[in-house]
Short mmCIF file of C-alpha atoms in Angstrom, two decimals:
data_model
loop_
_atom_site.label_atom_id
_atom_site.label_comp_id
_atom_site.label_asym_id
_atom_site.label_seq_id
_atom_site.Cartn_x
_atom_site.Cartn_y
_atom_site.Cartn_z
CA UNK A 132 27.36 22.66 1.39
CA UNK A 133 24.71 24.34 -0.77
CA UNK A 134 25.91 22.35 -3.77
CA UNK A 135 23.28 19.98 -5.14
CA UNK A 136 23.71 16.26 -5.55
CA UNK A 137 21.94 13.52 -7.52
CA UNK A 138 21.24 10.06 -6.15
CA UNK A 139 20.56 7.38 -8.77
CA UNK A 140 18.27 5.11 -6.73
CA UNK A 141 17.03 1.70 -7.76
CA UNK A 142 13.32 1.53 -6.95
CA UNK A 143 13.17 -2.24 -7.27
CA UNK A 144 10.84 -4.18 -9.56
CA UNK A 145 7.49 -2.84 -8.35
CA UNK A 146 6.65 -4.17 -4.89
CA UNK A 147 7.28 -1.08 -2.71
CA UNK A 148 8.49 -3.36 0.08
CA UNK A 149 11.58 -4.19 -1.99
CA UNK A 150 13.09 -0.70 -1.85
CA UNK A 151 16.41 -0.66 0.01
CA UNK A 152 16.72 1.07 3.38
CA UNK A 153 19.15 3.58 1.85
CA UNK A 154 16.76 4.24 -1.03
CA UNK A 155 13.86 4.90 1.35
CA UNK A 156 15.94 7.30 3.45
CA UNK A 157 17.00 9.30 0.40
CA UNK A 158 13.44 9.58 -0.94
CA UNK A 159 12.24 10.89 2.41
CA UNK A 160 14.99 13.53 2.58
CA UNK A 161 14.95 14.64 -1.07
CA UNK A 162 14.21 18.13 -2.37
CA UNK A 163 13.16 16.68 -5.73
CA UNK A 164 12.28 13.20 -7.01
CA UNK A 165 12.58 12.42 -10.72
CA UNK A 166 10.81 9.11 -11.33
CA UNK A 167 10.02 6.91 -14.30
CA UNK A 168 7.11 4.72 -15.35
CA UNK A 169 8.39 1.53 -13.72
CA UNK A 170 9.04 3.11 -10.31
CA UNK A 171 6.03 2.40 -8.11
CA UNK A 172 4.35 5.72 -7.22
CA UNK A 173 3.63 4.28 -3.76
CA UNK A 174 7.28 5.03 -2.97
CA UNK A 175 6.73 8.77 -3.34
CA UNK A 176 6.40 10.67 -0.05
CA UNK A 177 2.76 10.96 1.11
CA UNK A 178 1.24 14.37 0.39
CA UNK A 179 4.03 15.38 -1.97
CA UNK A 180 1.65 16.18 -4.82
CA UNK A 181 -0.46 18.41 -2.61
CA UNK A 182 2.38 20.22 -0.85
CA UNK A 183 5.03 20.26 -3.56
CA UNK A 184 7.56 18.89 -1.09
CA UNK A 185 9.56 17.24 -2.43
CA UNK A 186 9.14 18.44 -6.00
CA UNK A 187 7.98 15.57 -8.24
CA UNK A 188 9.00 15.13 -11.89
CA UNK A 189 7.54 12.28 -13.93
CA UNK A 190 9.82 11.30 -16.81
CA UNK A 191 8.18 8.12 -18.10
CA UNK A 192 9.25 6.74 -21.46
CA UNK A 193 6.61 4.07 -21.99
CA UNK A 194 5.94 2.65 -25.45
CA UNK A 195 6.84 5.70 -27.49
CA UNK A 196 3.92 7.72 -26.18
CA UNK A 197 3.72 11.36 -27.24
CA UNK A 198 4.34 12.61 -23.72
CA UNK A 199 7.47 10.46 -23.32
CA UNK A 200 10.53 12.34 -22.12
CA UNK A 201 13.79 11.82 -24.02
CA UNK A 202 16.94 10.68 -22.27
CA UNK A 203 18.62 13.97 -23.14
CA UNK A 204 15.78 15.90 -21.46
CA UNK A 205 16.12 13.74 -18.35
CA UNK A 206 19.87 14.34 -18.19
CA UNK A 207 19.34 18.09 -18.56
CA UNK A 208 16.68 18.11 -15.82
CA UNK A 209 18.96 16.31 -13.34
CA UNK A 210 21.77 18.78 -14.01
CA UNK A 211 19.42 21.77 -13.70
CA UNK A 212 17.95 20.65 -10.36
CA UNK A 213 21.36 19.87 -8.90
CA UNK A 214 22.70 23.27 -9.96
CA UNK A 215 19.82 24.83 -8.06
CA UNK A 216 21.33 23.29 -4.92
CA UNK A 217 18.75 20.52 -4.55
CA UNK A 218 19.20 16.96 -3.28
CA UNK A 219 17.76 15.04 -6.21
CA UNK A 220 16.61 11.42 -6.18
CA UNK A 221 16.48 9.89 -9.64
CA UNK A 222 14.13 6.99 -8.92
CA UNK A 223 14.53 4.24 -11.51
CA UNK A 224 12.68 0.94 -11.77
CA UNK A 225 14.79 -2.08 -10.85
CA UNK A 226 18.52 -1.34 -10.65
CA UNK A 227 20.00 1.80 -12.24
CA UNK A 228 22.86 -0.09 -13.89
CA UNK A 229 20.92 -3.15 -15.14
CA UNK A 230 19.29 -2.16 -18.46
CA UNK A 231 18.26 1.08 -16.77
CA UNK A 232 20.41 3.68 -18.58
CA UNK A 233 21.62 4.83 -15.19
CA UNK A 234 25.19 4.73 -16.43
CA UNK A 235 24.30 7.23 -19.18
CA UNK A 236 22.78 9.58 -16.61
CA UNK A 237 25.85 9.19 -14.38
CA UNK A 238 28.07 10.06 -17.35
CA UNK A 239 26.02 13.18 -18.04
CA UNK A 240 26.33 14.23 -14.39
CA UNK A 241 30.06 13.60 -14.45
CA UNK A 242 30.45 15.69 -17.61
CA UNK A 243 28.57 18.52 -15.88
CA UNK A 244 30.71 18.18 -12.71
CA UNK A 245 27.64 17.29 -10.65
CA UNK A 246 28.32 15.01 -7.66
CA UNK A 247 26.28 11.82 -7.70
CA UNK A 248 25.81 8.56 -5.84
CA UNK A 249 24.46 5.22 -7.08
CA UNK A 250 22.12 3.19 -4.85
CA UNK A 251 21.58 -0.28 -6.33
CA UNK A 252 18.12 -1.79 -6.43
CA UNK A 253 16.69 -5.28 -6.82
CA UNK A 254 16.52 -5.98 -10.52
CA UNK A 255 13.37 -7.38 -12.13
CA UNK A 256 15.34 -10.22 -13.72
CA UNK A 257 15.78 -11.80 -10.29
CA UNK A 258 12.67 -10.54 -8.48
CA UNK A 259 9.99 -11.31 -11.09
CA UNK A 260 11.04 -14.97 -11.46
CA UNK A 261 11.28 -15.31 -7.66
CA UNK A 262 7.72 -13.98 -7.26
CA UNK A 263 6.61 -16.42 -9.97
CA UNK A 264 8.19 -19.33 -8.09
CA UNK A 265 11.09 -19.71 -10.54
CA UNK A 266 14.67 -19.68 -9.21
CA UNK A 267 17.11 -18.41 -11.81
CA UNK A 268 19.74 -20.86 -10.52
CA UNK A 269 19.41 -24.28 -8.94
CA UNK A 270 22.18 -26.70 -8.02
CA UNK A 271 20.66 -29.55 -10.03
CA UNK A 272 19.08 -27.63 -12.91
CA UNK A 273 20.92 -24.38 -13.64
CA UNK A 274 24.36 -23.37 -12.42
CA UNK A 275 24.53 -20.10 -14.36
CA UNK A 276 22.24 -17.26 -15.40
CA UNK A 277 22.55 -14.77 -18.25
CA UNK A 278 20.68 -11.46 -18.39
CA UNK A 279 19.96 -10.22 -21.91
CA UNK A 280 17.99 -7.29 -23.28
CA UNK A 281 15.11 -8.44 -25.42
CA UNK A 282 14.96 -5.11 -27.24
CA UNK A 283 17.73 -6.21 -29.56
CA UNK A 284 16.28 -8.09 -32.52
CA UNK A 285 18.46 -11.10 -33.43
CA UNK A 286 17.38 -10.67 -37.06
CA UNK A 287 19.28 -7.37 -37.31
CA UNK A 288 22.32 -7.31 -39.61
CA UNK A 289 24.50 -6.41 -36.63
CA UNK A 290 23.90 -7.46 -33.02
CA UNK A 291 25.97 -7.26 -29.83
CA UNK A 292 24.58 -10.57 -28.58
CA UNK A 293 26.00 -13.88 -29.81
CA UNK A 294 22.70 -15.74 -29.76
CA UNK A 295 24.22 -19.00 -31.02
CA UNK A 296 26.76 -19.04 -28.21
CA UNK A 297 24.01 -18.17 -25.76
CA UNK A 298 21.89 -21.07 -26.99
CA UNK A 299 24.70 -23.50 -26.30
CA UNK A 300 25.92 -22.04 -23.00
CA UNK A 301 23.44 -23.85 -20.76
CA UNK A 302 21.97 -22.34 -17.61
CA UNK A 303 19.08 -19.92 -17.39
CA UNK A 304 18.44 -17.04 -19.79
CA UNK A 305 16.49 -14.03 -18.52
CA UNK A 306 15.19 -11.60 -21.14
CA UNK A 307 14.26 -8.02 -20.24
CA UNK A 308 11.50 -6.30 -22.21
CA UNK A 309 11.45 -8.81 -25.03
CA UNK A 310 7.75 -9.43 -25.53
CA UNK A 311 7.65 -7.99 -29.07
CA UNK A 312 10.78 -9.82 -30.23
CA UNK A 313 10.13 -13.05 -28.32
CA UNK A 314 9.14 -15.14 -31.34
CA UNK A 315 12.28 -14.11 -33.27
CA UNK A 316 14.54 -14.64 -30.25
CA UNK A 317 13.07 -18.11 -29.63
CA UNK A 318 13.52 -19.09 -33.25
CA UNK A 319 17.14 -17.90 -33.22
CA UNK A 320 17.94 -19.79 -30.01
CA UNK A 321 16.40 -22.99 -31.38
CA UNK A 322 18.40 -22.65 -34.59
CA UNK A 323 21.48 -22.11 -32.45
CA UNK A 324 21.01 -25.47 -30.74
CA UNK A 325 18.75 -24.83 -27.74
CA UNK A 326 16.06 -27.55 -27.32
CA UNK A 327 12.67 -26.37 -28.56
CA UNK A 328 10.94 -28.09 -25.64
CA UNK A 329 12.96 -26.40 -22.88
CA UNK A 330 10.57 -24.82 -20.33
CA UNK A 331 10.02 -21.07 -20.55
CA UNK A 332 7.87 -18.50 -18.76
CA UNK A 333 6.77 -14.93 -19.40
CA UNK A 334 6.01 -12.80 -16.32
CA UNK A 335 4.05 -9.59 -16.72
CA UNK A 336 4.19 -6.91 -14.00
CA UNK A 337 6.42 -9.05 -11.81
CA UNK A 338 6.07 -8.47 -8.02
CA UNK A 339 2.94 -6.34 -8.52
CA UNK A 340 -0.47 -7.55 -7.29
CA UNK A 341 -1.49 -7.73 -10.95
CA UNK A 342 1.37 -10.12 -11.83
CA UNK A 343 0.53 -12.68 -14.53
CA UNK A 344 2.65 -15.67 -15.51
CA UNK A 345 2.43 -17.76 -18.68
CA UNK A 346 4.36 -21.05 -18.82
CA UNK A 347 5.07 -22.97 -22.01
CA UNK A 348 8.11 -24.18 -23.95
CA UNK A 349 10.64 -22.05 -25.78
CA UNK A 350 8.94 -22.97 -29.06
CA UNK A 351 5.39 -22.17 -27.94
CA UNK A 352 5.85 -19.32 -25.42
CA UNK A 353 5.54 -16.41 -27.88
CA UNK A 354 2.23 -17.70 -29.23
CA UNK A 355 0.87 -18.38 -25.75
CA UNK A 356 1.93 -14.95 -24.48
CA UNK A 357 0.16 -13.35 -27.43
CA UNK A 358 -2.93 -15.48 -26.78
CA UNK A 359 -2.95 -14.33 -23.15
CA UNK A 360 -2.43 -10.72 -24.33
CA UNK A 361 0.69 -10.12 -22.27
CA UNK A 362 2.14 -6.67 -22.86
CA UNK A 363 5.16 -4.81 -21.51
CA UNK A 364 6.63 -4.90 -18.92
CA UNK A 365 7.46 -8.59 -19.24
CA UNK A 366 10.40 -10.65 -17.97
CA UNK A 367 10.99 -13.92 -19.83
CA UNK A 368 12.79 -16.88 -18.23
CA UNK A 369 14.14 -19.73 -20.36
CA UNK A 370 15.62 -22.78 -18.65
CA UNK A 371 14.96 -26.01 -16.80
CA UNK A 372 14.43 -24.29 -13.44
CA UNK A 373 11.04 -23.12 -14.76
CA UNK A 374 9.71 -26.61 -13.91
CA UNK A 375 10.01 -25.73 -10.20
CA UNK A 376 7.18 -23.21 -10.47
CA UNK A 377 4.59 -25.87 -9.59
CA UNK A 378 6.31 -26.36 -6.23
CA UNK A 379 7.49 -22.84 -5.49
CA UNK A 380 4.65 -20.59 -6.70
CA UNK A 381 4.05 -18.75 -3.43
CA UNK A 382 3.04 -15.27 -4.60
CA UNK A 383 0.20 -16.05 -6.99
CA UNK A 384 -1.19 -18.80 -4.73
CA UNK A 385 -2.00 -16.45 -1.84
CA UNK A 386 -5.73 -16.55 -1.02
CA UNK A 387 -6.65 -13.00 -2.10
CA UNK A 388 -4.31 -12.80 -5.09
CA UNK A 389 -5.97 -11.10 -8.03
CA UNK A 390 -8.66 -9.45 -5.87
CA UNK A 391 -8.78 -5.66 -5.87
CA UNK A 392 -10.06 -4.39 -2.52
CA UNK A 393 -10.69 -0.80 -1.44
CA UNK A 394 -9.80 0.46 2.05
CA UNK A 395 -11.81 3.52 3.06
CA UNK A 396 -10.21 4.17 6.45
CA UNK A 397 -8.61 7.52 7.21
CA UNK A 398 -5.03 7.79 5.94
CA UNK A 399 -3.48 7.53 9.42
CA UNK A 400 -5.37 4.32 10.21
CA UNK A 401 -5.41 2.64 6.79
CA UNK A 402 -2.07 0.75 7.02
CA UNK A 403 -3.31 -1.55 9.81
CA UNK A 404 -5.93 -2.95 7.42
CA UNK A 405 -4.16 -2.48 4.10
CA UNK A 406 -1.02 -4.36 5.12
CA UNK A 407 -2.97 -7.39 6.35
CA UNK A 408 -4.96 -7.59 3.11
CA UNK A 409 -1.81 -7.16 1.03
CA UNK A 410 -0.12 -10.01 2.89
CA UNK A 411 -2.98 -12.23 1.74
CA UNK A 412 -2.34 -11.19 -1.85
CA UNK A 413 -4.95 -8.48 -2.40
CA UNK A 414 -4.34 -5.50 -4.65
CA UNK A 415 -5.26 -2.79 -2.14
CA UNK A 416 -6.54 0.63 -3.19
CA UNK A 417 -6.57 3.20 -0.39
CA UNK A 418 -9.29 5.79 -0.83
CA UNK A 419 -9.80 7.50 2.54
CA UNK A 420 -13.51 8.29 2.73
CA UNK A 421 -13.01 10.44 5.79
CA UNK A 422 -10.27 12.21 7.67
CA UNK A 423 -10.08 13.18 11.31
CA UNK A 424 -10.58 16.86 12.08
CA UNK A 425 -9.83 17.99 15.63
CA UNK A 426 -12.44 20.16 17.33
CA UNK A 427 -11.89 23.08 19.72
CA UNK A 428 -9.65 21.58 22.44
CA UNK A 429 -10.89 23.94 25.18
CA UNK A 430 -13.64 21.61 26.56
CA UNK A 431 -11.22 18.68 26.68
CA UNK A 432 -8.56 20.78 28.38
CA UNK A 433 -11.11 21.89 30.96
CA UNK A 434 -12.06 18.27 31.67
CA UNK A 435 -8.40 17.23 31.93
CA UNK A 436 -7.66 20.07 34.34
CA UNK A 437 -10.34 18.60 36.62
CA UNK A 438 -9.54 14.95 35.87
CA UNK A 439 -9.36 14.05 39.57
CA UNK A 440 -13.07 14.90 39.90
CA UNK A 441 -14.03 11.93 37.72
CA UNK A 442 -14.44 8.29 38.68
CA UNK A 443 -14.64 6.80 35.18
CA UNK A 444 -12.98 7.54 31.83
CA UNK A 445 -14.55 6.00 28.71
CA UNK A 446 -13.22 5.75 25.13
CA UNK A 447 -14.87 4.20 22.10
CA UNK A 448 -12.16 4.96 19.49
CA UNK A 449 -8.41 5.13 19.06
CA UNK A 450 -8.77 8.66 17.64
CA UNK A 451 -10.28 9.88 20.90
CA UNK A 452 -7.38 8.36 22.85
CA UNK A 453 -4.79 9.98 20.61
CA UNK A 454 -6.34 13.44 20.95
CA UNK A 455 -6.95 13.01 24.70
CA UNK A 456 -3.31 12.07 25.25
CA UNK A 457 -2.03 15.03 23.27
CA UNK A 458 -4.03 17.37 25.48
CA UNK A 459 -3.10 15.50 28.67
CA UNK A 460 0.60 15.98 27.92
CA UNK A 461 -0.08 19.56 26.84
CA UNK A 462 -1.48 20.26 30.32
CA UNK A 463 1.72 19.01 31.89
CA UNK A 464 0.21 15.70 33.02
CA UNK A 465 0.91 12.06 32.20
CA UNK A 466 -0.49 8.59 32.99
CA UNK A 467 -0.15 9.22 36.73
CA UNK A 468 -3.02 11.71 36.49
CA UNK A 469 -5.37 8.78 35.77
CA UNK A 470 -4.31 6.74 38.81
CA UNK A 471 -7.62 7.22 40.65
CA UNK A 472 -9.91 6.50 37.68
CA UNK A 473 -11.40 3.34 36.28
CA UNK A 474 -11.15 3.10 32.49
CA UNK A 475 -13.47 1.45 29.98
CA UNK A 476 -12.88 0.77 26.29
CA UNK A 477 -15.29 -0.39 23.60
CA UNK A 478 -12.99 -3.08 22.15
CA UNK A 479 -9.50 -4.60 22.02
CA UNK A 480 -8.11 -2.10 19.51
CA UNK A 481 -9.12 0.80 21.76
CA UNK A 482 -7.81 -1.06 24.82
CA UNK A 483 -4.54 -1.71 22.99
CA UNK A 484 -4.14 1.99 22.21
CA UNK A 485 -4.54 2.75 25.94
CA UNK A 486 -2.04 0.05 26.90
CA UNK A 487 0.54 1.75 24.66
CA UNK A 488 0.29 4.67 27.10
CA UNK A 489 0.61 2.37 30.12
CA UNK A 490 -3.11 2.23 30.94
CA UNK A 491 -4.76 -1.18 31.45
CA UNK A 492 -8.55 -0.98 31.05
CA UNK A 493 -10.95 -2.12 33.74
CA UNK A 494 -13.87 -2.90 31.45
CA UNK A 495 -13.94 -4.26 27.91
CA UNK A 496 -17.17 -5.79 26.52
CA UNK A 497 -17.65 -9.16 24.87
CA UNK A 498 -19.48 -7.39 22.03
CA UNK A 499 -17.30 -4.58 20.72
CA UNK A 500 -20.05 -1.99 20.33
CA UNK A 501 -21.51 0.71 22.57
CA UNK A 502 -24.42 -1.55 23.54
CA UNK A 503 -22.01 -4.25 24.68
CA UNK A 504 -20.06 -1.80 26.83
CA UNK A 505 -23.28 -0.43 28.33
CA UNK A 506 -24.42 -3.96 29.27
CA UNK A 507 -21.21 -4.53 31.24
CA UNK A 508 -21.40 -1.15 32.95
CA UNK A 509 -24.97 -1.92 34.07
CA UNK A 510 -23.76 -5.10 35.77
CA UNK A 511 -21.32 -3.18 37.99
CA UNK A 512 -22.09 -1.63 41.37
CA UNK A 513 -19.56 1.20 41.02
CA UNK A 514 -21.21 3.24 38.26
CA UNK A 515 -24.41 4.62 39.79
CA UNK A 516 -23.77 8.04 41.29
CA UNK A 517 -20.29 8.25 39.80
CA UNK A 518 -18.82 10.94 37.56
CA UNK A 519 -18.01 9.72 34.05
CA UNK A 520 -15.89 11.47 31.40
CA UNK A 521 -16.74 10.19 27.93
CA UNK A 522 -14.42 11.37 25.13
CA UNK A 523 -15.95 10.75 21.72
CA UNK A 524 -16.57 12.03 18.20
CA UNK A 525 -18.98 14.73 17.13
CA UNK A 526 -22.28 13.17 16.09
CA UNK A 527 -21.57 9.81 17.75
CA UNK A 528 -24.62 7.79 18.75
CA UNK A 529 -25.96 8.69 22.19
CA UNK A 530 -26.63 5.07 23.22
CA UNK A 531 -23.83 4.95 25.77
CA UNK A 532 -24.24 8.29 27.51
CA UNK A 533 -28.04 8.03 27.71
CA UNK A 534 -27.82 4.48 29.05
CA UNK A 535 -25.31 5.51 31.71
CA UNK A 536 -27.49 8.39 32.79
CA UNK A 537 -30.45 6.02 33.12
CA UNK A 538 -28.52 4.02 35.71
CA UNK A 539 -27.62 7.15 37.65
CA UNK A 540 -24.18 8.10 36.37
CA UNK A 541 -23.20 11.76 36.01
CA UNK A 542 -21.87 11.80 32.42
CA UNK A 543 -19.77 14.54 30.87
CA UNK A 544 -19.49 14.15 27.10
CA UNK A 545 -16.56 15.82 25.35
CA UNK A 546 -16.54 15.78 21.55
CA UNK A 547 -12.86 15.79 20.56
CA UNK A 548 -13.05 15.35 16.78
CA UNK A 549 -15.27 14.93 13.77
CA UNK A 550 -15.02 12.78 10.65
CA UNK A 551 -15.04 14.89 7.49
CA UNK A 552 -15.17 13.77 3.87
CA UNK A 553 -11.75 13.14 2.38
CA UNK A 554 -12.06 11.23 -0.88
CA UNK A 555 -8.46 11.56 -2.12
CA UNK A 556 -8.13 9.38 -5.21
CA UNK A 557 -11.91 9.12 -5.64
CA UNK A 558 -11.93 10.03 -9.34
CA UNK A 559 -9.40 7.31 -10.18
CA UNK A 560 -11.34 4.80 -8.07
CA UNK A 561 -14.61 5.66 -9.79
CA UNK A 562 -13.00 4.93 -13.17
CA UNK A 563 -11.74 1.58 -11.87
CA UNK A 564 -15.24 0.70 -10.65
CA UNK A 565 -16.77 1.63 -13.99
CA UNK A 566 -14.23 -0.65 -15.68
CA UNK A 567 -15.22 -3.54 -13.41
CA UNK A 568 -11.80 -3.68 -11.76
CA UNK A 569 -12.88 -3.53 -8.09
CA UNK A 570 -14.07 -6.60 -6.19
CA UNK A 571 -14.88 -5.33 -2.69
CA UNK A 572 -14.92 -2.15 -0.57
CA UNK A 573 -14.17 -2.33 3.15
CA UNK A 574 -15.75 -0.07 5.78
CA UNK A 575 -14.71 0.32 9.41
CA UNK A 576 -17.24 2.97 10.43
CA UNK A 577 -20.68 4.24 9.53
CA UNK A 578 -19.28 7.72 8.87
CA UNK A 579 -17.08 6.31 6.10
CA UNK A 580 -20.16 5.12 4.18
CA UNK A 581 -21.51 8.58 3.40
CA UNK A 582 -18.00 9.93 2.78
CA UNK A 583 -17.35 7.14 0.26
CA UNK A 584 -20.61 7.72 -1.62
CA UNK A 585 -20.09 11.48 -1.72
CA UNK A 586 -16.54 11.01 -3.00
CA UNK A 587 -17.02 8.45 -5.81
CA UNK A 588 -20.65 9.18 -6.66
CA UNK A 589 -23.78 7.20 -5.88
CA UNK A 590 -23.94 5.22 -9.12
CA UNK A 591 -20.38 3.81 -8.95
CA UNK A 592 -20.69 3.27 -5.20
CA UNK A 593 -23.67 0.96 -5.61
CA UNK A 594 -21.86 -1.27 -8.12
CA UNK A 595 -19.40 -2.89 -5.69
CA UNK A 596 -20.33 -5.02 -2.64
CA UNK A 597 -19.08 -4.07 0.81
CA UNK A 598 -17.33 -5.71 3.74
CA UNK A 599 -18.45 -4.26 7.09
CA UNK A 600 -16.71 -4.19 10.46
CA UNK A 601 -19.92 -4.45 12.47
CA UNK A 602 -23.71 -4.06 12.80
CA UNK A 603 -23.85 -0.26 12.88
CA UNK A 604 -21.68 0.02 9.78
CA UNK A 605 -23.76 -2.66 8.02
CA UNK A 606 -26.96 -0.76 8.85
CA UNK A 607 -25.50 2.43 7.37
CA UNK A 608 -24.47 0.52 4.23
CA UNK A 609 -27.92 -1.02 3.72
CA UNK A 610 -29.63 2.32 4.36
CA UNK A 611 -27.46 3.76 1.59
CA UNK A 612 -28.39 0.94 -0.77
CA UNK A 613 -25.03 -0.89 -0.78
CA UNK A 614 -24.84 -4.67 -0.72
CA UNK A 615 -23.19 -6.03 2.45
CA UNK A 616 -21.39 -9.08 1.16
CA UNK A 617 -19.83 -9.96 4.50
CA UNK A 618 -19.76 -8.64 8.09
CA UNK A 619 -17.01 -9.15 10.66
CA UNK A 620 -17.96 -11.39 13.58
CA UNK A 621 -16.20 -8.98 15.94
CA UNK A 622 -15.64 -5.26 15.43
CA UNK A 623 -11.86 -5.54 14.95
CA UNK A 624 -9.54 -5.19 11.99
CA UNK A 625 -8.43 -8.83 12.29
CA UNK A 626 -12.03 -10.00 12.23
CA UNK A 627 -12.75 -7.81 9.20
CA UNK A 628 -9.76 -9.32 7.39
CA UNK A 629 -11.06 -12.80 8.25
CA UNK A 630 -14.46 -11.83 6.84
CA UNK A 631 -12.90 -10.61 3.59
CA UNK A 632 -10.97 -13.86 3.37
CA UNK A 633 -14.18 -15.86 3.78
CA UNK A 634 -15.94 -13.77 1.13
CA UNK A 635 -13.62 -15.17 -1.53
#
């Protein structure tokens, strides 16, 4: 059972959501991942570069660059890793057996007596047209589709493709990687009998947020693609079904398509915001400005041990709830220990995190900030003289605890965590900002503002406007000299997404 094995996994065309379930499982359980230039790096396990688990091997072969790895070197690497007893995922863009040279790698593994498995992927020839609103078949317009490599120049003395027969076959033609030979291919097809005015489209970076589509005729497409400076990777579609793009163009018509937006939330919390922005078409860059660092748990454990002595339990963040619950379970207690307490939360996200643990809050303010919660607590007649446990972050504003003490509450403040500068990916982000390729940066806390500036540098940070989740965050942004382009009406992720939408 110590024998290694290689899995030839199709990574799909670029959108990480198009990886198969089997492909995702194998990536997550691999000892080593060997990936190429067209496999989206977002599919790699988080933290792999920092921990070395799994081992990562980049074997890109883009455009004849000097650092390109030869096919022979790739084959040898797969054999070597497998012979070391590793489970190896060979992650290939699209499908391994559709113009992906996966069959050559499988042959090399077979020759070396290395066990292997093939996991098909969604090929770009289907996915890129679909994301451009172009079906490759249609009952009324195209009843067949032919996939052809565009690398093969029809002007060569010898060619495997019968271009004349292809021109007369009807149906849709999909060319892979044919941007450099497009003019020659078009001319050959026209000479072979294909109408010069048949619709055609070139799709660059299909399924990626940076997808670009050029539509013309077979005769004019090469010139238009050159005018628009389309470069590899490009999928070309030739056929009458291209006319349906005006009706079916769903991907590029999303409201935030073409906008590059930065999410500065901590890695654990980023997906809630990133996924909503991506659904609206944004090209999301995650650059966690801060990460959550747990503090000495002893004070929190002491408070939990005496939880029955308190009348109120207050949370102003989901992080505080997560850490509190870990320690509650660690002390051998569960939700029943809170049966005698009233619970307050600063907003719906915090209340939702409590509800996941079976706790319905008693107080939630109309304004999702500490001041709003304090206003509601002041209106109650069961706070004065009561014992309050407030679990919060180190350095949090003292508005709430001081206000509660003013109305006669006995407040115990336990600092459970602190936000520390993270900044992973900051150097790459700074370069993107300098190149003018970032449209907006989102902030969900005041602490993220300083972490972001420290990570990318003050000069780049000031070049891009910000979207803020609320007044305190906006104040921190303005104090730092950043432009607040838009502020959420409520301090929630959904409201922040709505604000970003309105900004564009």
